[in-house]
Amino acid sequence: MKGPGLFSDIGRNAKDLLTKDYTCDREVTLSTVTASGVGITSTALEKGGLCYLDMSSEYKHKNTLISVKVDTESNISTTLTLLKALPSTKLAISVKLPDCNARKISTAFKVSEALPYRKLAVSVKLPDDPLKLKLQYFHENATFATVVCMKPSPAIEFSGTVGAKGVSFGAECRYDTARGKFRKYRAAIGMTSKYYHAAFILADRGDTIKVYGLYHFDKKQKASAVVELTRKLSKNENTLTVGGLYTVDAQTTVKARLNNTGNLAALLRLEVKPRSHLMISGEFDMKALDRPPKIGLALALVP
């Protein structure tokens, strides 16, 4: 897709470096593909003293994709996706059991390029859930997106971005037609290049200011530094978070973050074999060193 990207893309690189993959849970994921082409993924998660187990499978035959997922609560979700059901279209139908007695069938219809530079998605859950319509427009110097939710109270979300040569300006708002008021609006400015990403975001009706900065020290982006500054005007509060990432080699990556409240988090990512990795994360309060640190472990294996 062409254009400066969606409004949600402004500042995303910096936010991902500060938040992505940090976890204090224990998780093991095992993925494999059978000789017949059936992909099977099993996930075991320990969170808050509780254990969760999910198992999903996926099978693709020509233009048909079938996905089945079973979770700890014995819920079964089945999704049938028809790729290229019509030119430039994608049709998905999903059913969740045991809620089938409610006759709720979730369907999604996506037209990826019905017209040049456009992406259209329609989703509806039967019989009583809201109809949702998504439309995205991409062009060389502008991007526009809208979401219309018909029930229970019609609401329309708009977002637009304009820009060129690494500079983008964007705005987002939500209009409640039932009350005739704007419920949410944000504005942002983003700048990006090979070596840096910067963003200024005005949110919460102008009450919150967020500033992001991400700098890469080399062309291959092996070492990076990031900073996030948040100011809440109504409370006169500031939050500063700094972080960094360093790629030791092709198999090892480390990153860390620290904020002004003394919360320190670190992450070690090891590639144990191609497409399989181990992530060890830790978090502790530097102002309360007597408390034990939180440790997270995630293992993803692909035979």
GROMACS .gro file of C-alpha atoms in nm, residues 70-243:
model
  174
   70VAL     CA    1  -0.977  -2.500   2.118
   71ASP     CA    2  -0.908  -2.331   2.454
   72THR     CA    3  -0.903  -2.432   2.820
   73GLU     CA    4  -1.273  -2.352   2.866
   74SER     CA    5  -1.366  -2.599   2.590
   75ASN     CA    6  -1.460  -2.323   2.350
   76ILE     CA    7  -1.417  -2.422   1.986
   77SER     CA    8  -1.371  -2.150   1.726
   78THR     CA    9  -1.385  -2.242   1.360
   79THR     CA   10  -1.310  -2.003   1.076
   80LEU     CA   11  -1.353  -2.068   0.706
   81THR     CA   12  -1.175  -1.821   0.478
   82LEU     CA   13  -1.226  -1.810   0.105
   83LEU     CA   14  -0.940  -1.629  -0.066
   84LYS     CA   15  -1.026  -1.472  -0.399
   85ALA     CA   16  -1.390  -1.577  -0.373
   86LEU     CA   17  -1.438  -1.296  -0.621
   87PRO     CA   18  -1.164  -1.087  -0.785
   88SER     CA   19  -0.971  -0.898  -0.513
   89THR     CA   20  -1.197  -1.027  -0.234
   90LYS     CA   21  -1.156  -1.226   0.086
   91LEU     CA   22  -1.453  -1.385   0.265
   92ALA     CA   23  -1.427  -1.523   0.619
   93ILE     CA   24  -1.697  -1.702   0.821
   94SER     CA   25  -1.639  -1.809   1.182
   95VAL     CA   26  -1.847  -2.003   1.435
   96LYS     CA   27  -1.776  -2.040   1.809
   97LEU     CA   28  -1.900  -2.338   2.010
   98PRO     CA   29  -2.066  -2.406   2.252
   99ASP     CA   30  -2.234  -2.068   2.195
  100CYS     CA   31  -2.389  -2.211   1.880
  101ASN     CA   32  -2.730  -2.217   2.054
  102ALA     CA   33  -2.724  -1.839   2.032
  103ARG     CA   34  -2.688  -1.877   1.654
  104LYS     CA   35  -2.411  -1.622   1.645
  105ILE     CA   36  -2.211  -1.646   1.325
  106SER     CA   37  -1.933  -1.398   1.270
  107THR     CA   38  -1.868  -1.308   0.908
  108ALA     CA   39  -1.615  -1.076   0.755
  109PHE     CA   40  -1.597  -0.964   0.393
  110LYS     CA   41  -1.287  -0.783   0.272
  111VAL     CA   42  -1.233  -0.622  -0.065
  112SER     CA   43  -0.860  -0.556  -0.075
  113GLU     CA   44  -0.853  -0.347  -0.391
  114ALA     CA   45  -1.207  -0.290  -0.511
  115LEU     CA   46  -1.092   0.042  -0.651
  116PRO     CA   47  -0.735   0.171  -0.690
  117TYR     CA   48  -0.566   0.239  -0.353
  118ARG     CA   49  -0.873   0.128  -0.152
  119LYS     CA   50  -0.921  -0.144   0.106
  120LEU     CA   51  -1.273  -0.227   0.223
  121ALA     CA   52  -1.375  -0.459   0.506
  122VAL     CA   53  -1.726  -0.544   0.629
  123SER     CA   54  -1.792  -0.758   0.937
  124VAL     CA   55  -2.117  -0.862   1.106
  125LYS     CA   56  -2.216  -1.100   1.386
  126LEU     CA   57  -2.561  -1.253   1.373
  127PRO     CA   58  -2.824  -1.220   1.503
  128ASP     CA   59  -2.788  -0.916   1.730
  129ASP     CA   60  -2.427  -0.794   1.726
  130PRO     CA   61  -2.333  -0.473   1.548
  131LEU     CA   62  -2.257  -0.438   1.182
  132LYS     CA   63  -1.913  -0.290   1.131
  133LEU     CA   64  -1.783  -0.135   0.813
  134LYS     CA   65  -1.415  -0.047   0.760
  135LEU     CA   66  -1.277   0.151   0.472
  136GLN     CA   67  -0.914   0.246   0.412
  137TYR     CA   68  -0.776   0.465   0.137
  138PHE     CA   69  -0.406   0.482   0.051
  139HIS     CA   70  -0.240   0.729  -0.182
  140GLU     CA   71   0.111   0.861  -0.231
  141ASN     CA   72   0.069   1.158   0.004
  142ALA     CA   73  -0.243   1.077   0.203
  143THR     CA   74  -0.414   0.798   0.393
  144PHE     CA   75  -0.772   0.793   0.516
  145ALA     CA   76  -0.953   0.534   0.729
  146THR     CA   77  -1.303   0.514   0.871
  147VAL     CA   78  -1.493   0.263   1.083
  148VAL     CA   79  -1.873   0.270   1.109
  149CYS     CA   80  -2.040   0.072   1.390
  150MET     CA   81  -2.417   0.060   1.337
  151LYS     CA   82  -2.537  -0.074   1.675
  152PRO     CA   83  -2.618  -0.028   1.962
  153SER     CA   84  -2.545   0.344   1.926
  154PRO     CA   85  -2.415   0.436   1.581
  155ALA     CA   86  -2.058   0.561   1.600
  156ILE     CA   87  -1.817   0.671   1.330
  157GLU     CA   88  -1.439   0.681   1.364
  158PHE     CA   89  -1.232   0.889   1.126
  159SER     CA   90  -0.855   0.907   1.089
  160GLY     CA   91  -0.643   1.072   0.825
  161THR     CA   92  -0.275   1.120   0.756
  162VAL     CA   93  -0.094   1.339   0.504
  163GLY     CA   94   0.276   1.365   0.441
  164ALA     CA   95   0.577   1.324   0.219
  165LYS     CA   96   0.951   1.252   0.247
  166GLY     CA   97   0.935   1.103   0.596
  167VAL     CA   98   0.709   1.367   0.754
  168SER     CA   99   0.344   1.295   0.832
  169PHE     CA  100   0.058   1.480   0.999
  170GLY     CA  101  -0.244   1.290   1.127
  171ALA     CA  102  -0.569   1.327   1.319
  172GLU     CA  103  -0.826   1.086   1.460
  173CYS     CA  104  -1.174   1.136   1.603
  174ARG     CA  105  -1.484   0.939   1.705
  175TYR     CA  106  -1.833   1.080   1.653
  176ASP     CA  107  -2.131   0.946   1.848
  177THR     CA  108  -2.436   1.000   1.629
  178ALA     CA  109  -2.679   0.917   1.911
  179ARG     CA  110  -2.552   1.209   2.124
  180GLY     CA  111  -2.430   1.425   1.841
  181LYS     CA  112  -2.089   1.470   2.005
  182PHE     CA  113  -1.726   1.390   1.937
  183ARG     CA  114  -1.620   1.139   2.201
  184LYS     CA  115  -1.250   1.114   2.118
  185TYR     CA  116  -1.000   1.302   1.911
  186ARG     CA  117  -0.622   1.294   1.876
  187ALA     CA  118  -0.360   1.461   1.660
  188ALA     CA  119  -0.003   1.362   1.580
  189ILE     CA  120   0.310   1.457   1.390
  190GLY     CA  121   0.561   1.193   1.285
  191MET     CA  122   0.908   1.204   1.130
  192THR     CA  123   1.106   0.905   1.012
  193SER     CA  124   1.429   0.816   0.833
  194LYS     CA  125   1.683   0.533   0.826
  195TYR     CA  126   1.836   0.647   1.153
  196TYR     CA  127   1.551   0.791   1.359
  197HIS     CA  128   1.178   0.796   1.425
  198ALA     CA  129   1.009   1.078   1.615
  199ALA     CA  130   0.647   1.146   1.703
  200PHE     CA  131   0.443   1.408   1.887
  201ILE     CA  132   0.092   1.297   1.989
  202LEU     CA  133  -0.183   1.508   2.146
  203ALA     CA  134  -0.450   1.284   2.304
  204ASP     CA  135  -0.737   1.284   2.558
  205ARG     CA  136  -0.890   1.598   2.409
  206GLY     CA  137  -0.564   1.784   2.447
  207ASP     CA  138  -0.502   1.679   2.807
  208THR     CA  139  -0.221   1.430   2.735
  209ILE     CA  140   0.098   1.496   2.540
  210LYS     CA  141   0.320   1.210   2.429
  211VAL     CA  142   0.662   1.251   2.268
  212TYR     CA  143   0.852   0.956   2.120
  213GLY     CA  144   1.206   0.941   1.992
  214LEU     CA  145   1.389   0.640   1.846
  215TYR     CA  146   1.745   0.652   1.717
  216HIS     CA  147   1.941   0.379   1.535
  217PHE     CA  148   2.319   0.400   1.575
  218ASP     CA  149   2.398   0.209   1.255
  219LYS     CA  150   2.240   0.126   0.920
  220LYS     CA  151   2.165  -0.233   1.018
  221GLN     CA  152   1.983  -0.109   1.331
  222LYS     CA  153   2.181  -0.339   1.559
  223ALA     CA  154   2.187  -0.079   1.838
  224SER     CA  155   1.898   0.155   1.913
  225ALA     CA  156   1.789   0.395   2.185
  226VAL     CA  157   1.433   0.510   2.256
  227VAL     CA  158   1.266   0.764   2.483
  228GLU     CA  159   0.902   0.831   2.570
  229LEU     CA  160   0.781   1.141   2.756
  230THR     CA  161   0.419   1.163   2.870
  231ARG     CA  162   0.269   1.472   3.031
  232LYS     CA  163  -0.079   1.482   3.187
  233LEU     CA  164  -0.177   1.849   3.190
  234SER     CA  165  -0.476   1.823   3.425
  235LYS     CA  166  -0.266   1.646   3.692
  236ASN     CA  167   0.064   1.819   3.614
  237GLU     CA  168   0.234   1.479   3.598
  238ASN     CA  169   0.526   1.369   3.384
  239THR     CA  170   0.636   1.015   3.302
  240LEU     CA  171   0.971   0.950   3.136
  241THR     CA  172   1.070   0.612   2.997
  242VAL     CA  173   1.401   0.532   2.829
  243GLY     CA  174   1.507   0.209   2.665
   0.00000   0.00000   0.00000
